[in-house]
Short mmCIF file of C-alpha atoms (C1' of nucleotides) in Angstrom, two decimals:
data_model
loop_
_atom_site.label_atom_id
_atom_site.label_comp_id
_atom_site.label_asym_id
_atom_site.label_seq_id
_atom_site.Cartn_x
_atom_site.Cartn_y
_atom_site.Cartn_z
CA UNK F 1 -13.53 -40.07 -107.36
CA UNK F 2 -17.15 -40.40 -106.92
CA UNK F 3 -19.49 -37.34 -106.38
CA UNK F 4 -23.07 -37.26 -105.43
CA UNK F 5 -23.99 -37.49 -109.80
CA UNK F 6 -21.66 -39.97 -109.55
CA UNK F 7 -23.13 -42.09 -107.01
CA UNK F 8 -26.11 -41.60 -108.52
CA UNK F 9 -25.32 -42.87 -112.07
CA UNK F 10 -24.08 -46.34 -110.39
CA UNK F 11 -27.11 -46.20 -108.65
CA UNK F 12 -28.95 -46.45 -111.93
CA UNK F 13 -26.99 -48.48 -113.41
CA UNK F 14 -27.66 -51.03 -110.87
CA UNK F 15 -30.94 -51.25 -111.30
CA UNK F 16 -31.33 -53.95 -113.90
CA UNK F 17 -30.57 -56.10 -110.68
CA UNK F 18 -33.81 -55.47 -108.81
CA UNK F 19 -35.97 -58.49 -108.15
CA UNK F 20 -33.19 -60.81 -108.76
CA UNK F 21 -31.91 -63.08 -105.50
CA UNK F 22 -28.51 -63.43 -103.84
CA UNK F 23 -26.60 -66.49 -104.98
CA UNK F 24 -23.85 -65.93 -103.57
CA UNK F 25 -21.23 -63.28 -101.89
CA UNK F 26 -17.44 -63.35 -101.77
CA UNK F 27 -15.26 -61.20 -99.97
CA UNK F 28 -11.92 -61.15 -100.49
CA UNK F 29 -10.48 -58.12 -98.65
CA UNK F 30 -13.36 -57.06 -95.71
CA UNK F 31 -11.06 -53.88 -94.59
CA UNK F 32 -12.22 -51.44 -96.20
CA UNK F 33 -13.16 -48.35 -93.79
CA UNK F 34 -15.49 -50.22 -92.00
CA UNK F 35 -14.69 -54.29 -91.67
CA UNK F 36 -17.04 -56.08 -93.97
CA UNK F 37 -19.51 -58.28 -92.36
CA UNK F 38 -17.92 -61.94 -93.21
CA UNK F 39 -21.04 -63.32 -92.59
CA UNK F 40 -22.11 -61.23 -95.42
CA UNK F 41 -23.07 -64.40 -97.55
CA UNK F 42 -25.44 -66.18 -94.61
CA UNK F 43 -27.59 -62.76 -94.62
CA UNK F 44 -28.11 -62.29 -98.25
CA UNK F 45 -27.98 -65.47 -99.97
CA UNK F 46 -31.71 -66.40 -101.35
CA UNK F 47 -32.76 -62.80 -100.49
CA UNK F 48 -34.28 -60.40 -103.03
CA UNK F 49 -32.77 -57.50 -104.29
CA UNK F 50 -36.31 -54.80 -103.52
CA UNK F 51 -35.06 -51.40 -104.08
CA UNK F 52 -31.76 -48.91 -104.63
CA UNK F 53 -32.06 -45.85 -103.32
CA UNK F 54 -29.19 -43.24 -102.51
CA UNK F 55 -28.96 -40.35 -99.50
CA UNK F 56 -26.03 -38.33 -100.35
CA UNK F 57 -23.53 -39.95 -101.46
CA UNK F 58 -24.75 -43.24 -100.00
CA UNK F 59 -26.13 -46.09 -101.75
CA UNK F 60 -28.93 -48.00 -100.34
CA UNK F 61 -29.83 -51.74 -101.29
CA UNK F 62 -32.81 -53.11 -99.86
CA UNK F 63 -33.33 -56.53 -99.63
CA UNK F 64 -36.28 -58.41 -97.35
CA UNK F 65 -34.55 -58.56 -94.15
CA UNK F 66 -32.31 -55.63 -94.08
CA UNK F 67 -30.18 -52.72 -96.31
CA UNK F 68 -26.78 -52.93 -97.67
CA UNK F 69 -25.14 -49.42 -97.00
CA UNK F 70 -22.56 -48.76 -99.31
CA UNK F 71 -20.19 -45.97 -99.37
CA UNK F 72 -17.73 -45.34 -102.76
CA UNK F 73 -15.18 -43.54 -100.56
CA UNK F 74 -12.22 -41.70 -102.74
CA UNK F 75 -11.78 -44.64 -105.41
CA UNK F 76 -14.34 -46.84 -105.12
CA UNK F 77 -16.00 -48.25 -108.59
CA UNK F 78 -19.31 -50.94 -108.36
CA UNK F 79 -19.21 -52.92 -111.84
CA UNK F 80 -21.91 -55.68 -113.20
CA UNK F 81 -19.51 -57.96 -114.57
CA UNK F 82 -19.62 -62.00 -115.76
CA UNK F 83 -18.52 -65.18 -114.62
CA UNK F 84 -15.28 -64.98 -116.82
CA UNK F 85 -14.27 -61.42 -115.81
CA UNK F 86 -10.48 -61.27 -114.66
CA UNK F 87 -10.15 -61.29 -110.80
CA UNK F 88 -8.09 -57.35 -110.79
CA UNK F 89 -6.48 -55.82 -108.12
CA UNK F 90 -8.40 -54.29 -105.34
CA UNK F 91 -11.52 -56.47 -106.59
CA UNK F 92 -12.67 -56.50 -102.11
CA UNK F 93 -15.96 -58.06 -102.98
CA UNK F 94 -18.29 -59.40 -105.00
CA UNK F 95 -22.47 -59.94 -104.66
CA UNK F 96 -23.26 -62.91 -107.03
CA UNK F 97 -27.36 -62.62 -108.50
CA UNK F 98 -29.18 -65.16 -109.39
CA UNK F 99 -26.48 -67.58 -110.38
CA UNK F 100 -26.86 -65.94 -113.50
CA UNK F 101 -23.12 -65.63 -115.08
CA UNK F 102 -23.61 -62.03 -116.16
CA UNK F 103 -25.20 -60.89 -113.28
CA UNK F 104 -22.28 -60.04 -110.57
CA UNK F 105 -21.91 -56.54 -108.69
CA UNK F 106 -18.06 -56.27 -108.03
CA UNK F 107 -16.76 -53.79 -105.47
CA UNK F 108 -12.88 -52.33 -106.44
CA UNK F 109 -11.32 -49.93 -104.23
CA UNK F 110 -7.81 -49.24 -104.14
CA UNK F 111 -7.96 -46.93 -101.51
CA UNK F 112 -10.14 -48.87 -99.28
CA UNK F 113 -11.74 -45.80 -97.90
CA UNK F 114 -15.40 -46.94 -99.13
CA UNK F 115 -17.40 -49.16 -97.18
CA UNK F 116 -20.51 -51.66 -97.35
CA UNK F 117 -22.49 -52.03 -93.91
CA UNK F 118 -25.21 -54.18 -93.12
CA UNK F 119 -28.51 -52.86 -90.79
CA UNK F 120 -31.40 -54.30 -90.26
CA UNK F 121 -32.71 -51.17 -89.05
CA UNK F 122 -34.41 -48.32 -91.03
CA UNK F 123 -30.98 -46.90 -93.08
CA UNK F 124 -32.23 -43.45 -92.44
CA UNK F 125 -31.97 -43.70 -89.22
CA UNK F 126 -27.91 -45.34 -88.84
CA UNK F 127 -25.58 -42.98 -87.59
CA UNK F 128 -24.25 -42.40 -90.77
CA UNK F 129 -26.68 -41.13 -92.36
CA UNK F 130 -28.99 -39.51 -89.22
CA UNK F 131 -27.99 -36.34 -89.46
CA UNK F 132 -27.16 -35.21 -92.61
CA UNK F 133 -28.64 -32.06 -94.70
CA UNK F 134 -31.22 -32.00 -97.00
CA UNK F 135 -30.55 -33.62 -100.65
CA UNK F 136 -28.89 -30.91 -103.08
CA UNK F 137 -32.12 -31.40 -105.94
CA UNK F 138 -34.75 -31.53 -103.46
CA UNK F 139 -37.16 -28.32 -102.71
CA UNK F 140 -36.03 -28.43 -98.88
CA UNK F 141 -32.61 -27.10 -100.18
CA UNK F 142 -33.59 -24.27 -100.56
CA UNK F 143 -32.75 -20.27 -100.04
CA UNK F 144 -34.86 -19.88 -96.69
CA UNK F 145 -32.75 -23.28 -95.29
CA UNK F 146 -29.43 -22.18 -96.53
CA UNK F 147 -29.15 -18.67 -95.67
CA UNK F 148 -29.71 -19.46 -92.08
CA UNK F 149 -27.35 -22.21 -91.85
CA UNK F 150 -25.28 -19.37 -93.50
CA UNK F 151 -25.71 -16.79 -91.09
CA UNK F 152 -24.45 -19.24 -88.08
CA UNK F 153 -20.96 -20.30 -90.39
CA UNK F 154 -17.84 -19.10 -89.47
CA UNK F 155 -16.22 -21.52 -91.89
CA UNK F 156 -15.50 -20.58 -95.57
CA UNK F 157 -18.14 -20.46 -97.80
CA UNK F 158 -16.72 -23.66 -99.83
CA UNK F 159 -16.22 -25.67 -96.12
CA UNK F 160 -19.60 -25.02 -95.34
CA UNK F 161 -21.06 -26.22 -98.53
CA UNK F 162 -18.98 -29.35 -98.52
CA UNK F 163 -20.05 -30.23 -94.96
CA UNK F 164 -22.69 -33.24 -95.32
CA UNK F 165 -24.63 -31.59 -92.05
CA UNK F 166 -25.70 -28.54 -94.62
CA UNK F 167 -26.14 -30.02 -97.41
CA UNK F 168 -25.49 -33.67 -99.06
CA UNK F 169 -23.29 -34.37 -102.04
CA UNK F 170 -21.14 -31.23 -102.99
CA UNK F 171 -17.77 -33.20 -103.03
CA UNK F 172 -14.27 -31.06 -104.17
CA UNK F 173 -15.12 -30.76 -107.64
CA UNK F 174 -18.32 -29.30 -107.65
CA UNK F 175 -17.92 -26.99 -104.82
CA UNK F 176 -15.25 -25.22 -106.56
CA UNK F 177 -17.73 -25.14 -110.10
CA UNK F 178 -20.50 -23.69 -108.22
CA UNK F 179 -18.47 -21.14 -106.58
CA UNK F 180 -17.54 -20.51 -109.62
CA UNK F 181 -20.82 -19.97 -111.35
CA UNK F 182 -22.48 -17.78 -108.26
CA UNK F 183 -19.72 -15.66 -108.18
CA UNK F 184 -18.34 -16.06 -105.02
CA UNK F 185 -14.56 -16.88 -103.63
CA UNK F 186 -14.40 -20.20 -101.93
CA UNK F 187 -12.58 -18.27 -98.89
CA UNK F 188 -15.25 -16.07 -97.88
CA UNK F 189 -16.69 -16.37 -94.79
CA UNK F 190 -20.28 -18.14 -95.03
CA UNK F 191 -22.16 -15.89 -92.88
CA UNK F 192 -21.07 -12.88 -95.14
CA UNK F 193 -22.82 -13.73 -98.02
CA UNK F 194 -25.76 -11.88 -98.79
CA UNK F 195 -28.96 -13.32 -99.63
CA UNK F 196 -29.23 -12.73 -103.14
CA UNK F 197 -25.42 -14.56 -103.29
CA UNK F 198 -26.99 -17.27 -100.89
CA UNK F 199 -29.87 -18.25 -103.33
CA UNK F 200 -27.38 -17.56 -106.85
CA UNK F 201 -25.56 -20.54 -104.74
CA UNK F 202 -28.19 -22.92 -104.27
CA UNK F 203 -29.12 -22.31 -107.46
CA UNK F 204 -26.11 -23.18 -109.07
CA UNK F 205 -25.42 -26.26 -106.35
CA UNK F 206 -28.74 -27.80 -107.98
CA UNK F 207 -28.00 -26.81 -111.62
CA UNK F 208 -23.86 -27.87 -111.59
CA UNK F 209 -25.45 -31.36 -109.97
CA UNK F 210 -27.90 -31.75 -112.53
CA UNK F 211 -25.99 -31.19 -115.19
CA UNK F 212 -22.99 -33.69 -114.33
CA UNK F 213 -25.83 -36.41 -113.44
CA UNK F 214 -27.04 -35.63 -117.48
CA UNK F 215 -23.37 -35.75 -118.36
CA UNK F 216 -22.69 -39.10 -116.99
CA UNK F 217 -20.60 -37.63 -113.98
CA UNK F 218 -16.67 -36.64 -114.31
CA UNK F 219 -14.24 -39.40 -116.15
CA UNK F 220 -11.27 -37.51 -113.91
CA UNK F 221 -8.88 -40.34 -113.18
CA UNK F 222 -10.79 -43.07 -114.50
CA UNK F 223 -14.68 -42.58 -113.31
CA UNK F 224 -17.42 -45.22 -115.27
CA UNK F 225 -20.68 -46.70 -114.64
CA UNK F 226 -21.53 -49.97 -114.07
CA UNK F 227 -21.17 -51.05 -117.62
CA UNK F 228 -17.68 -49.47 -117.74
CA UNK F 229 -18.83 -46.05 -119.85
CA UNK F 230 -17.03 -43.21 -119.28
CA UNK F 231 -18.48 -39.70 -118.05
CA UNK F 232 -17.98 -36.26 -119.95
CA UNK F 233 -18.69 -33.89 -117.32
CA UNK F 234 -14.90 -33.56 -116.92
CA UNK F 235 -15.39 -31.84 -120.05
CA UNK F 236 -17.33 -29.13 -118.61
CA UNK F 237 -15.03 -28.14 -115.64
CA UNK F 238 -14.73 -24.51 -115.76
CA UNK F 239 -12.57 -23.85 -112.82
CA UNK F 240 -11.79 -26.94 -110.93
CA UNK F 241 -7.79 -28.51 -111.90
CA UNK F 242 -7.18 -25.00 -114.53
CA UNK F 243 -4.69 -23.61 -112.05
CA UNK F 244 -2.93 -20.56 -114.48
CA UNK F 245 -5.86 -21.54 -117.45
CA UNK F 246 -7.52 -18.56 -118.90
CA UNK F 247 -11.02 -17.82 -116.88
CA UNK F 248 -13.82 -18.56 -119.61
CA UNK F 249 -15.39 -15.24 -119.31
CA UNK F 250 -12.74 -12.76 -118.16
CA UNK F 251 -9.43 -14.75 -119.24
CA UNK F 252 -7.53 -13.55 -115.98
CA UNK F 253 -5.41 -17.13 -114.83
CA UNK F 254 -6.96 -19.10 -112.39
CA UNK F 255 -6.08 -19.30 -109.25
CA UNK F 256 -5.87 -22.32 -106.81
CA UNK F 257 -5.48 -21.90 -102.88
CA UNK F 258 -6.27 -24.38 -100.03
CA UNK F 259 -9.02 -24.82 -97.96
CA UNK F 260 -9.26 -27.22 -95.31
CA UNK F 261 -6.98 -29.50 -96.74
CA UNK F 262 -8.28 -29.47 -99.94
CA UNK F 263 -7.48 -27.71 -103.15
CA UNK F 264 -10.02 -25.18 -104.72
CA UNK F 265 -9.98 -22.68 -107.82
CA UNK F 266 -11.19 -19.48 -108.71
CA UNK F 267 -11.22 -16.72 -110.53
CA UNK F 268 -10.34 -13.71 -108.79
CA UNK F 269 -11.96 -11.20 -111.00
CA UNK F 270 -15.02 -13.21 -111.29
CA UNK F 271 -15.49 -14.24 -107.84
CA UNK F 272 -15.58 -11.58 -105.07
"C1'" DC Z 1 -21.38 -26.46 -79.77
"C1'" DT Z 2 -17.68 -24.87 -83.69
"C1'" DG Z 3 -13.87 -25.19 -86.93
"C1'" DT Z 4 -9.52 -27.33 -88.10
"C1'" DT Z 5 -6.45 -31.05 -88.62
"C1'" DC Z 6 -5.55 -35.89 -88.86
"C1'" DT Z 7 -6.43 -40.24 -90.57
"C1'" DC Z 8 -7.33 -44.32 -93.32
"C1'" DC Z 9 -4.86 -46.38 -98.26
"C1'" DT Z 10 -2.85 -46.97 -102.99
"C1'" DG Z 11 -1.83 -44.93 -107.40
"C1'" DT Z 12 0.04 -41.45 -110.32
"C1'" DG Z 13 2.85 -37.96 -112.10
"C1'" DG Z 14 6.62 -34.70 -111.81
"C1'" DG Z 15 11.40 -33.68 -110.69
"C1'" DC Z 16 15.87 -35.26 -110.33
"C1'" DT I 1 15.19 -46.14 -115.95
"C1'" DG I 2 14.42 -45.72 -110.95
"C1'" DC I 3 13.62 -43.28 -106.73
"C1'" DC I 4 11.34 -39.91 -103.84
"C1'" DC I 5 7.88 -36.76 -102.89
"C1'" DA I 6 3.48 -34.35 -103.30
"C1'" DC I 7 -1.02 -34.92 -104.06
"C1'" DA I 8 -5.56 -37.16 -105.28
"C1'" DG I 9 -12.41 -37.06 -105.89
"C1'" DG I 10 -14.49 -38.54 -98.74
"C1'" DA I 11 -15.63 -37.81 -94.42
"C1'" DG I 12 -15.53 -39.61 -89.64
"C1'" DA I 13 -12.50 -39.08 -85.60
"C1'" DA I 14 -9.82 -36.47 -82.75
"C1'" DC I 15 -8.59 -32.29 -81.07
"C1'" DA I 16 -8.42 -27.23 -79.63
#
DNA sequence: CTGTTCTCCTGTGGGC
DNA sequence: TGCCCACAGGAGAACA
């Protein structure tokens, strides 16, 4: 489900927690990728909430004596819920603030493949997050960086952009959209594209990120923030899930083939 | 090192 | 209606 705009609009929406303290944590299913610490509770009660930030698609909750690393996986939601909310299915965990009723983060996962860690280290430097590529809105992702990784890529072009080590936060969806809008097939071979395609790519990686982020993120099966709004991005999908739909611009169908497991669409007049 | 495949898990939707 | 199968947004681990 979740993709880096994704992340990043539960990220936001958590924010109206900052500066309030732990009151309590309960855990009701710890395996999740990763086993939940069950000694969760004994580290955070009492402690602050300081900061959120996000690196990829990783959320990052600072509190006094450590960070919460949390990973949405495939199907993972984070909702601010009350007291009286209905205990649902594949509710794993839940951080309790200020023993204010309304004030309760609740992890759901069905698939389990997300995951909250504990370090009291700098985040940055787990080995999670140690190595990965430069964020997709930042100016170090930019046309010099990517056309050298480029040039040393084997891989498909859409592979390469999805791996974290190049660059952070193009999940399935999005890879196949900016394809899509730079013009390129997602089964070319990364170190043949040309410069100019290179930097029409980054280009459109940062716009097709910023743009979902303003839409709220994709609603596809069942995506909403914190406060349980839905996105419209899904809206906007030009390529991604229109297997045999009319291209927008040349109305040739669209095709889908996989790639490393993973479906992906495109036009193949458009894209060359 | 690289690239590819496998894996975790449940839910959903299509075909019969 | 039920059953079975294919497939689903991530990404580390295992393997060649």
């Amino acid at each position: 489900m979740p993709e880096l705009p994704e992340v990043e609009i539960t990220r936001l929406g958590l924010k109206s927690l900052i500066n309030y303290k732990v009151s309590e944590v309960v855990i009701r299913n710890s395996s999740l990728r990763w086993p939940v610490d069950r000694s969760l509770h004994k580290i955070l009660i009492g402690r602050k909430l300081i900061s959120l930030k996000r690196r990829g698609k990783y959320i990052l909750a600072e509190f006094p004596n450590g960070t919460l690393i949390i990973h949405l996986g495939m199907s993972g939601h984070l909702c601010i819920v009350s007291k009286d909310r209905e205990i649902m299915k594949h509710d794993h965990v839940d951080i309790v603030f200020d023993n204010v009723s309304h004030k309760i983060v609740r992890y759901n996962d069905p698939r389990r493949f997300g995951c909250i860690l504990w370090t009291e280290k700098n985040p940055l430097k787990h080995k999670l997050l140690d190595n990965l590529g430069p964020e997709p809105l930042s100016s170090d992702f930019d046309v010099d960086y990517f056309f050298q990784k480029l040039r040393k890529k084997t891989a498909s072009i859409k592979n390469t952009i999805m791996n974290s080590h190049v660059v952070v936060g193009v999940g399935n969806i999005y890879a196949s959209e900016a394809l899509f809008h730079a013009k390129i097939r997602p089964q070319r071979e990364a170190h043949k594209v040309s410069m100019t395609e290179a930097n029409n790519l980054v280009l459109a990686i940062k716009e097709t990120i910023k743009n979902a982020i303003l839409k709220g993120g994709s609603s596809i099966n069942n995506f909403f923030d914190v406060n349980g709004k839905n996105g419209y991005f899904q809206n906007e999908h030009q390529v991604y899930g229109r297997k045999d739909k009319p291209c927008i611009l040349c109305k040739n169908p669209i095709q889908q083939i996989i790639l490393g497991q993973r479906s992906s669409f495109y036009c193949k007049k458009c894209q060359q």
